[in-house]
mmCIF file of C-alpha atoms in Angstrom:
data_model
loop_
_atom_site.group_PDB
_atom_site.id
_atom_site.type_symbol
_atom_site.label_atom_id
_atom_site.label_comp_id
_atom_site.label_asym_id
_atom_site.label_seq_id
_atom_site.Cartn_x
_atom_site.Cartn_y
_atom_site.Cartn_z
ATOM 1 C CA MET A 84 26.993 -133.582 83.629
ATOM 2 C CA LYS A 85 28.655 -132.603 80.607
ATOM 3 C CA VAL A 86 26.027 -133.015 77.202
ATOM 4 C CA GLY A 87 26.372 -132.282 73.696
ATOM 5 C CA ILE A 88 24.317 -132.480 70.334
ATOM 6 C CA ALA A 89 25.192 -134.071 67.289
ATOM 7 C CA LEU A 90 24.082 -135.728 64.055
ATOM 8 C CA PHE A 91 25.202 -139.050 63.442
ATOM 9 C CA PRO A 92 25.549 -139.827 59.835
ATOM 10 C CA SER A 93 24.602 -143.184 57.759
ATOM 11 C CA LYS A 94 26.662 -146.315 58.564
ATOM 12 C CA GLN A 95 28.539 -145.891 55.012
ATOM 13 C CA LEU A 96 29.913 -142.331 56.016
ATOM 14 C CA GLN A 97 30.768 -143.468 59.730
ATOM 15 C CA ASP A 98 32.830 -146.464 58.111
ATOM 16 C CA GLN A 99 34.711 -143.991 55.761
ATOM 17 C CA ALA A 100 35.266 -141.722 58.467
ATOM 18 C CA ASN A 101 36.595 -144.311 60.811
ATOM 19 C CA SER A 102 38.799 -145.522 58.465
ATOM 20 C CA PHE A 103 40.738 -142.044 58.818
ATOM 21 C CA ARG A 104 39.865 -141.497 62.332
ATOM 22 C CA MET A 105 41.698 -145.006 63.656
ATOM 23 C CA ARG A 106 44.720 -143.432 62.614
ATOM 24 C CA TYR A 107 44.478 -139.744 62.987
ATOM 25 C CA ASP A 108 41.725 -138.993 65.413
ATOM 26 C CA SER A 109 42.434 -139.436 69.284
ATOM 27 C CA HIS A 110 38.786 -139.403 70.216
ATOM 28 C CA TYR A 111 38.319 -142.490 68.160
ATOM 29 C CA ALA A 112 37.384 -144.776 70.766
ATOM 30 C CA MET A 113 35.311 -141.992 72.696
ATOM 31 C CA ILE A 114 32.289 -141.307 70.230
ATOM 32 C CA PRO A 115 31.273 -142.552 66.670
ATOM 33 C CA PRO A 116 31.947 -140.354 63.680
ATOM 34 C CA HIS A 117 29.585 -137.288 64.041
ATOM 35 C CA ILE A 118 28.650 -133.441 62.849
ATOM 36 C CA THR A 119 28.599 -131.603 66.054
ATOM 37 C CA LEU A 120 25.546 -129.109 66.603
ATOM 38 C CA LYS A 121 26.569 -127.798 69.893
ATOM 39 C CA GLU A 122 29.764 -128.283 71.735
ATOM 40 C CA THR A 123 30.109 -129.653 75.457
ATOM 41 C CA PHE A 124 27.816 -127.944 77.790
ATOM 42 C CA ASP A 125 26.960 -128.418 81.399
ATOM 43 C CA VAL A 126 23.456 -129.315 82.630
ATOM 44 C CA LYS A 127 22.061 -130.759 86.000
ATOM 45 C CA GLU A 128 20.513 -134.181 85.796
ATOM 46 C CA GLU A 129 17.471 -132.767 86.842
ATOM 47 C CA GLU A 130 17.555 -130.380 83.969
ATOM 48 C CA LEU A 131 17.524 -133.054 81.484
ATOM 49 C CA PRO A 132 13.952 -133.468 80.994
ATOM 50 C CA THR A 133 13.495 -129.583 80.367
ATOM 51 C CA LEU A 134 16.225 -130.080 77.874
ATOM 52 C CA VAL A 135 14.887 -132.810 76.281
ATOM 53 C CA ALA A 136 11.553 -131.204 75.673
ATOM 54 C CA MET A 137 13.192 -127.959 74.379
ATOM 55 C CA LEU A 138 15.045 -130.211 71.698
ATOM 56 C CA ARG A 139 12.096 -132.004 71.134
ATOM 57 C CA GLU A 140 10.284 -128.385 70.088
ATOM 58 C CA ILE A 141 13.433 -127.490 67.836
ATOM 59 C CA ALA A 142 13.801 -130.706 65.947
ATOM 60 C CA LYS A 143 9.970 -130.538 64.919
ATOM 61 C CA LYS A 144 10.487 -127.362 63.498
ATOM 62 C CA ALA A 145 13.573 -128.267 61.833
ATOM 63 C CA GLN A 146 14.335 -130.015 58.209
ATOM 64 C CA PRO A 147 16.281 -133.041 57.727
ATOM 65 C CA ALA A 148 19.730 -132.077 57.293
ATOM 66 C CA LEU A 149 21.400 -132.147 54.273
ATOM 67 C CA ILE A 150 25.006 -133.383 54.415
ATOM 68 C CA ASP A 151 26.925 -132.475 51.468
ATOM 69 C CA ILE A 152 30.596 -133.050 52.043
ATOM 70 C CA TYR A 153 32.783 -131.583 49.191
ATOM 71 C CA LYS A 154 36.318 -131.813 50.552
ATOM 72 C CA VAL A 155 38.767 -132.349 53.185
ATOM 73 C CA ASP A 156 39.760 -129.448 55.382
ATOM 74 C CA SER A 157 41.764 -128.547 58.475
ATOM 75 C CA PHE A 158 41.429 -125.666 61.195
ATOM 76 C CA TYR A 159 44.810 -124.896 61.116
ATOM 77 C CA PRO A 160 46.483 -122.735 62.409
ATOM 78 C CA GLN A 161 43.578 -122.451 64.965
ATOM 79 C CA SER A 162 44.001 -126.130 65.617
ATOM 80 C CA ASN A 163 45.285 -129.107 63.701
ATOM 81 C CA THR A 164 41.873 -130.709 63.415
ATOM 82 C CA ILE A 165 41.269 -132.381 60.130
ATOM 83 C CA PHE A 166 37.499 -132.714 58.892
ATOM 84 C CA PHE A 167 35.341 -133.525 55.921
ATOM 85 C CA LYS A 168 33.917 -130.108 55.064
ATOM 86 C CA ILE A 169 30.022 -129.821 54.818
ATOM 87 C CA ARG A 170 28.148 -127.073 52.515
ATOM 88 C CA GLU A 171 26.404 -124.965 54.512
ATOM 89 C CA HIS A 172 22.878 -125.449 54.153
ATOM 90 C CA GLU A 173 19.880 -123.831 55.708
ATOM 91 C CA SER A 174 18.690 -127.291 57.153
ATOM 92 C CA LEU A 175 22.106 -127.124 59.389
ATOM 93 C CA THR A 176 22.023 -123.414 60.017
ATOM 94 C CA PHE A 177 18.457 -123.505 61.439
ATOM 95 C CA LEU A 178 19.700 -126.304 64.048
ATOM 96 C CA TYR A 179 22.846 -124.383 64.908
ATOM 97 C CA ASP A 180 21.155 -121.137 65.395
ATOM 98 C CA GLN A 181 18.479 -122.591 67.546
ATOM 99 C CA LEU A 182 20.778 -124.421 69.718
ATOM 100 C CA HIS A 183 22.696 -121.168 70.448
ATOM 101 C CA SER A 184 20.108 -118.888 71.006
ATOM 102 C CA GLU A 185 18.282 -118.153 74.300
ATOM 103 C CA PRO A 186 17.797 -119.919 76.448
ATOM 104 C CA PHE A 187 20.938 -121.732 75.233
ATOM 105 C CA SER A 188 24.418 -120.638 75.685
ATOM 106 C CA GLN A 189 25.900 -118.742 72.633
ATOM 107 C CA ASN A 190 29.227 -119.707 71.246
ATOM 108 C CA PRO A 191 31.046 -116.149 70.983
ATOM 109 C CA LYS A 192 34.412 -117.815 69.856
ATOM 110 C CA TYR A 193 33.464 -119.465 66.500
ATOM 111 C CA GLY A 194 30.992 -119.276 63.742
ATOM 112 C CA PHE A 195 29.391 -122.488 62.539
ATOM 113 C CA ILE A 196 31.400 -124.407 60.218
ATOM 114 C CA PRO A 197 29.797 -127.595 59.774
ATOM 115 C CA HIS A 198 32.158 -130.606 59.519
ATOM 116 C CA LEU A 199 32.749 -134.264 60.346
ATOM 117 C CA THR A 200 36.000 -134.581 61.986
ATOM 118 C CA ILE A 201 38.479 -137.299 60.867
ATOM 119 C CA GLY A 202 41.587 -136.047 62.504
ATOM 120 C CA GLN A 203 42.601 -134.269 65.813
ATOM 121 C CA GLU A 204 45.783 -133.542 68.145
ATOM 122 C CA LEU A 205 48.142 -134.541 65.515
ATOM 123 C CA SER A 206 51.775 -132.917 65.533
ATOM 124 C CA ASP A 207 52.284 -130.357 63.254
ATOM 125 C CA ASP A 208 54.368 -132.406 60.828
ATOM 126 C CA GLU A 209 51.825 -135.366 60.788
ATOM 127 C CA HIS A 210 49.158 -132.646 60.260
ATOM 128 C CA ALA A 211 50.855 -131.113 57.135
ATOM 129 C CA ASP A 212 51.409 -134.452 56.021
ATOM 130 C CA VAL A 213 48.189 -136.061 56.299
ATOM 131 C CA VAL A 214 46.164 -132.543 54.912
ATOM 132 C CA GLY A 215 48.387 -132.443 51.956
ATOM 133 C CA ARG A 216 47.571 -135.753 50.975
ATOM 134 C CA LEU A 217 44.136 -135.735 51.624
ATOM 135 C CA LYS A 218 43.528 -132.349 50.018
ATOM 136 C CA MET A 219 44.600 -134.093 46.704
ATOM 137 C CA ARG A 220 42.046 -136.440 46.879
ATOM 138 C CA ASN A 221 38.423 -135.928 45.896
ATOM 139 C CA PHE A 222 35.752 -136.463 48.706
ATOM 140 C CA GLU A 223 32.387 -135.729 47.620
ATOM 141 C CA PHE A 224 29.307 -137.429 49.419
ATOM 142 C CA GLN A 225 25.707 -136.372 49.791
ATOM 143 C CA GLU A 226 23.064 -137.743 52.605
ATOM 144 C CA VAL A 227 20.230 -136.465 54.345
ATOM 145 C CA ILE A 228 20.083 -137.271 58.313
ATOM 146 C CA ASN A 229 16.610 -137.200 59.770
ATOM 147 C CA ARG A 230 17.581 -137.210 63.302
ATOM 148 C CA MET A 231 19.689 -135.417 66.110
ATOM 149 C CA GLN A 232 21.206 -136.871 69.258
ATOM 150 C CA LEU A 233 21.540 -135.769 72.503
ATOM 151 C CA LEU A 234 24.709 -137.117 74.393
ATOM 152 C CA TYR A 235 26.231 -137.389 77.945
ATOM 153 C CA GLN A 236 29.690 -138.030 78.614
ATOM 154 C CA LEU A 237 30.997 -140.704 80.936
ATOM 155 C CA GLU A 238 33.837 -140.139 83.416
ATOM 156 C CA ASN A 239 36.196 -141.805 81.140
ATOM 157 C CA GLY A 240 35.533 -139.181 78.489
ATOM 158 C CA SER A 241 33.317 -141.478 76.214
ATOM 159 C CA TRP A 242 29.876 -140.383 75.038
ATOM 160 C CA SER A 243 26.531 -141.971 75.595
ATOM 161 C CA VAL A 244 23.474 -141.372 73.591
ATOM 162 C CA TYR A 245 20.556 -140.048 75.916
ATOM 163 C CA GLU A 246 17.651 -139.480 73.206
ATOM 164 C CA THR A 247 17.175 -139.125 69.514
ATOM 165 C CA PHE A 248 15.246 -136.397 68.041
ATOM 166 C CA HIS A 249 13.320 -136.850 64.823
ATOM 167 C CA LEU A 250 13.749 -133.728 62.517
ATOM 168 C CA GLY A 251 11.053 -132.357 60.956
ATOM 169 C CA GLU A 252 8.491 -134.889 62.196
ATOM 170 C CA ASP A 253 5.750 -135.019 64.806
ATOM 171 C CA ALA A 254 6.742 -138.625 65.743
ATOM 172 C CA MET B 230 23.803 -154.221 58.580
ATOM 173 C CA LYS B 231 24.335 -155.688 62.152
ATOM 174 C CA VAL B 232 21.990 -154.130 64.995
ATOM 175 C CA GLY B 233 21.208 -154.827 68.531
ATOM 176 C CA ILE B 234 18.718 -153.533 71.021
ATOM 177 C CA ALA B 235 19.729 -152.685 74.513
ATOM 178 C CA LEU B 236 19.262 -150.348 77.672
ATOM 179 C CA PHE B 237 21.696 -147.890 78.797
ATOM 180 C CA PRO B 238 21.647 -147.362 82.325
ATOM 181 C CA SER B 239 22.032 -143.721 84.013
ATOM 182 C CA LYS B 240 25.642 -142.152 83.989
ATOM 183 C CA GLN B 241 26.091 -143.106 87.590
ATOM 184 C CA LEU B 242 25.819 -146.656 87.025
ATOM 185 C CA GLN B 243 27.617 -146.504 83.531
ATOM 186 C CA ASP B 244 30.554 -144.779 85.577
ATOM 187 C CA GLN B 245 30.756 -147.459 88.060
ATOM 188 C CA ALA B 246 30.643 -150.235 85.395
ATOM 189 C CA ASN B 247 33.542 -148.702 83.244
ATOM 190 C CA SER B 248 35.752 -148.531 86.318
ATOM 191 C CA PHE B 249 35.653 -152.409 85.948
ATOM 192 C CA ARG B 250 35.385 -152.348 82.216
ATOM 193 C CA MET B 251 38.707 -150.503 81.562
ATOM 194 C CA ARG B 252 40.550 -152.996 82.887
ATOM 195 C CA TYR B 253 38.460 -156.472 82.431
ATOM 196 C CA ASP B 254 36.040 -155.955 79.163
ATOM 197 C CA SER B 255 37.806 -156.260 75.680
ATOM 198 C CA HIS B 256 34.884 -154.391 74.273
ATOM 199 C CA TYR B 257 35.319 -151.386 76.280
ATOM 200 C CA ALA B 258 35.749 -149.111 73.727
ATOM 201 C CA MET B 259 33.377 -150.334 71.395
ATOM 202 C CA ILE B 260 30.173 -149.442 73.233
ATOM 203 C CA PRO B 261 29.289 -147.896 76.552
ATOM 204 C CA PRO B 262 27.943 -149.933 79.518
ATOM 205 C CA HIS B 263 24.687 -151.469 78.803
ATOM 206 C CA ILE B 264 22.049 -154.297 79.430
ATOM 207 C CA THR B 265 21.348 -156.187 76.138
ATOM 208 C CA LEU B 266 17.921 -156.843 75.214
ATOM 209 C CA LYS B 267 18.294 -158.636 71.890
ATOM 210 C CA GLU B 268 21.856 -159.775 70.668
ATOM 211 C CA THR B 269 23.259 -158.819 67.458
ATOM 212 C CA PHE B 270 21.142 -159.526 64.226
ATOM 213 C CA ASP B 271 21.120 -158.777 60.631
ATOM 214 C CA VAL B 272 18.798 -156.219 59.011
ATOM 215 C CA LYS B 273 18.770 -154.930 55.443
ATOM 216 C CA GLU B 274 19.184 -151.228 55.409
ATOM 217 C CA GLU B 275 15.812 -150.778 53.659
ATOM 218 C CA GLU B 276 14.215 -152.877 56.269
ATOM 219 C CA LEU B 277 15.157 -150.476 59.104
ATOM 220 C CA PRO B 278 11.889 -148.261 58.900
ATOM 221 C CA THR B 279 9.891 -151.232 59.631
ATOM 222 C CA LEU B 280 12.112 -152.372 62.588
ATOM 223 C CA VAL B 281 11.832 -148.814 64.136
ATOM 224 C CA ALA B 282 7.895 -148.879 63.659
ATOM 225 C CA MET B 283 7.760 -152.418 65.435
ATOM 226 C CA LEU B 284 10.266 -151.206 68.175
ATOM 227 C CA ARG B 285 8.112 -147.916 68.703
ATOM 228 C CA GLU B 286 5.109 -150.537 69.347
ATOM 229 C CA ILE B 287 6.848 -152.438 71.602
ATOM 230 C CA ALA B 288 8.046 -149.706 73.587
ATOM 231 C CA LYS B 289 4.655 -148.205 73.551
ATOM 232 C CA LYS B 290 3.353 -151.284 75.442
ATOM 233 C CA ALA B 291 6.245 -151.754 77.770
ATOM 234 C CA GLN B 292 6.761 -150.303 81.250
ATOM 235 C CA PRO B 293 10.028 -148.775 82.168
ATOM 236 C CA ALA B 294 12.551 -151.096 83.226
ATOM 237 C CA LEU B 295 13.414 -151.819 86.679
ATOM 238 C CA ILE B 296 17.400 -152.666 86.891
ATOM 239 C CA ASP B 297 17.732 -154.160 90.180
ATOM 240 C CA ILE B 298 21.481 -155.125 90.649
ATOM 241 C CA TYR B 299 22.218 -157.483 93.456
ATOM 242 C CA LYS B 300 25.480 -158.939 92.871
ATOM 243 C CA VAL B 301 28.463 -159.915 91.003
ATOM 244 C CA ASP B 302 28.238 -163.023 88.889
ATOM 245 C CA SER B 303 29.988 -164.779 85.889
ATOM 246 C CA PHE B 304 28.678 -167.118 83.130
ATOM 247 C CA TYR B 305 31.683 -169.504 83.670
ATOM 248 C CA PRO B 306 32.094 -172.130 82.483
ATOM 249 C CA GLN B 307 29.975 -171.146 79.335
ATOM 250 C CA SER B 308 32.327 -168.208 79.021
ATOM 251 C CA ASN B 309 34.477 -166.002 81.227
ATOM 252 C CA THR B 310 32.041 -163.089 81.054
ATOM 253 C CA ILE B 311 31.593 -161.103 84.365
ATOM 254 C CA PHE B 312 28.546 -158.916 85.093
ATOM 255 C CA PHE B 313 26.526 -157.083 87.543
ATOM 256 C CA LYS B 314 23.800 -159.708 87.976
ATOM 257 C CA ILE B 315 20.208 -157.738 87.684
ATOM 258 C CA ARG B 316 17.097 -159.446 89.434
ATOM 259 C CA GLU B 317 14.347 -160.915 86.866
ATOM 260 C CA HIS B 318 11.392 -158.332 86.690
ATOM 261 C CA GLU B 319 8.267 -158.371 84.378
ATOM 262 C CA SER B 320 9.343 -155.137 82.866
ATOM 263 C CA LEU B 321 12.545 -156.748 81.633
ATOM 264 C CA THR B 322 10.914 -160.269 80.724
ATOM 265 C CA PHE B 323 8.093 -158.399 78.677
ATOM 266 C CA LEU B 324 11.059 -156.689 76.400
ATOM 267 C CA TYR B 325 12.952 -160.025 75.797
ATOM 268 C CA ASP B 326 9.689 -161.928 75.099
ATOM 269 C CA GLN B 327 8.849 -159.488 72.823
ATOM 270 C CA LEU B 328 11.733 -159.138 70.943
ATOM 271 C CA HIS B 329 12.122 -162.757 70.687
ATOM 272 C CA SER B 330 8.908 -163.731 69.536
ATOM 273 C CA GLU B 331 7.376 -163.461 65.963
ATOM 274 C CA PRO B 332 8.168 -161.814 63.625
ATOM 275 C CA PHE B 333 11.659 -161.395 65.379
ATOM 276 C CA SER B 334 14.268 -164.199 65.427
ATOM 277 C CA GLN B 335 14.091 -166.534 68.587
ATOM 278 C CA ASN B 336 17.108 -167.296 70.980
ATOM 279 C CA PRO B 337 17.129 -171.042 71.172
ATOM 280 C CA LYS B 338 20.354 -171.006 72.698
ATOM 281 C CA TYR B 339 20.072 -169.563 76.011
ATOM 282 C CA GLY B 340 17.422 -168.158 78.450
ATOM 283 C CA PHE B 341 17.229 -164.595 79.498
ATOM 284 C CA ILE B 342 19.631 -163.652 82.180
ATOM 285 C CA PRO B 343 19.589 -159.938 82.653
ATOM 286 C CA HIS B 344 22.933 -158.663 83.380
ATOM 287 C CA LEU B 345 25.212 -155.664 82.673
ATOM 288 C CA THR B 346 28.795 -156.883 81.580
ATOM 289 C CA ILE B 347 31.700 -155.718 83.423
ATOM 290 C CA GLY B 348 34.210 -158.303 81.990
ATOM 291 C CA GLN B 349 34.748 -160.562 79.140
ATOM 292 C CA GLU B 350 37.345 -162.653 77.331
ATOM 293 C CA LEU B 351 39.584 -163.190 80.292
ATOM 294 C CA SER B 352 42.161 -165.921 80.823
ATOM 295 C CA ASP B 353 40.741 -168.435 83.088
ATOM 296 C CA ASP B 354 43.015 -167.358 85.717
ATOM 297 C CA GLU B 355 42.339 -163.801 85.938
ATOM 298 C CA HIS B 356 38.371 -164.587 85.628
ATOM 299 C CA ALA B 357 38.782 -166.692 88.578
ATOM 300 C CA ASP B 358 40.847 -163.995 90.308
ATOM 301 C CA VAL B 359 38.355 -161.190 89.460
ATOM 302 C CA VAL B 360 35.395 -163.186 90.105
ATOM 303 C CA GLY B 361 36.549 -164.392 93.439
ATOM 304 C CA ARG B 362 37.292 -160.626 94.549
ATOM 305 C CA LEU B 363 34.223 -158.957 93.266
ATOM 306 C CA LYS B 364 31.893 -161.671 94.627
ATOM 307 C CA MET B 365 33.041 -161.105 98.213
ATOM 308 C CA ARG B 366 32.078 -157.127 97.655
ATOM 309 C CA ASN B 367 28.514 -156.048 98.051
ATOM 310 C CA PHE B 368 26.923 -154.567 94.831
ATOM 311 C CA GLU B 369 23.430 -153.307 95.051
ATOM 312 C CA PHE B 370 21.892 -150.709 93.173
ATOM 313 C CA GLN B 371 18.466 -149.818 91.863
ATOM 314 C CA GLU B 372 17.081 -147.590 89.185
ATOM 315 C CA VAL B 373 14.411 -147.215 86.516
ATOM 316 C CA ILE B 374 15.232 -146.866 82.515
ATOM 317 C CA ASN B 375 12.679 -145.374 80.604
ATOM 318 C CA ARG B 376 14.051 -145.688 77.199
ATOM 319 C CA MET B 377 15.767 -148.362 75.115
ATOM 320 C CA GLN B 378 17.956 -148.167 71.957
ATOM 321 C CA LEU B 379 18.362 -149.571 68.547
ATOM 322 C CA LEU B 380 22.239 -149.608 67.664
ATOM 323 C CA TYR B 381 24.025 -150.345 64.502
ATOM 324 C CA GLN B 382 27.432 -151.875 64.408
ATOM 325 C CA LEU B 383 30.048 -150.072 62.140
ATOM 326 C CA GLU B 384 32.938 -151.802 60.495
ATOM 327 C CA ASN B 385 35.545 -151.209 63.209
ATOM 328 C CA GLY B 386 33.337 -153.201 65.708
ATOM 329 C CA SER B 387 31.866 -150.191 67.485
ATOM 330 C CA TRP B 388 28.359 -149.377 67.983
ATOM 331 C CA SER B 389 26.453 -146.199 66.992
ATOM 332 C CA VAL B 390 22.909 -145.752 68.105
ATOM 333 C CA TYR B 391 20.274 -145.387 65.719
ATOM 334 C CA GLU B 392 17.428 -144.572 67.750
ATOM 335 C CA THR B 393 15.861 -144.168 71.256
ATOM 336 C CA PHE B 394 12.264 -145.435 72.319
ATOM 337 C CA HIS B 395 10.526 -144.382 75.269
ATOM 338 C CA LEU B 396 9.031 -147.281 77.311
ATOM 339 C CA GLY B 397 5.662 -146.756 78.255
ATOM 340 C CA GLU B 398 4.943 -143.272 77.055
ATOM 341 C CA ASP B 399 3.236 -142.257 73.770
ATOM 342 C CA ALA B 400 5.541 -139.514 72.847
#
């Protein structure tokens, strides 16, 4: 099965992200607004308990994640994905590094650019228009997220949360 | 904020439910297939930690939930909701009772009918047609679910998982 690991922000931030996603994000109905820590990877169903135990250990060693949004940006020209850009912070880098070192698969293609996607799979024209407008607006928002989530993907492409892990707690 | 408490079945059962929901369930994109333990209720955001602590205690005292699907049924004429009917079992009744006794709100309107919705808000004609066809088919499926989930509802009507609770474990 396909799984992924993500942070889900507060309702307030999810609602704000959705106000853009409903118009610009083709994945709007597939998953709530999120910050990806590890992209989709394959796990056999019988390996899930081992994965959960590993994630629990990582979460215990982690700190709650500081989400410091400071602007809208885009991955253009790599892709037309538009996102809230999140300032790098060791609480995020720690999680990313742990989830991309042995025994996890690495991610040789990209470095870690913390972000919350608000648009994707737009035409070049629409992308340019939306990014142009949003870059002129002020987006600043800070919050701390104290849980990460393991999700699996259903056959219709939508995502279902399998487990939550508290960051930095023993509970 | 509006919250709810539900069980999410295995990927296999969710995929099967979605094969019907995509055609018959108006809430298809709002939430993955689930078994509702407590319908939507209101909680102030600052009360969430107390709610989480209460749910953790209930989950600890609970047993993993036996999901024994034995047919397709409908709430008609109360509503046109179509569902996989789940056999009553003390593991489910315990959770329902705990979540509907003090300090939780009760549910004076209905008794507990464990079910997994696969269709809703259909016209009377379509409802009759779908139920008629599905009742002639054999639906039997058993599994055990060992986690329940607290969700909150976003402004667009979709649901985001806030926390998972292990049933019957100390973890």
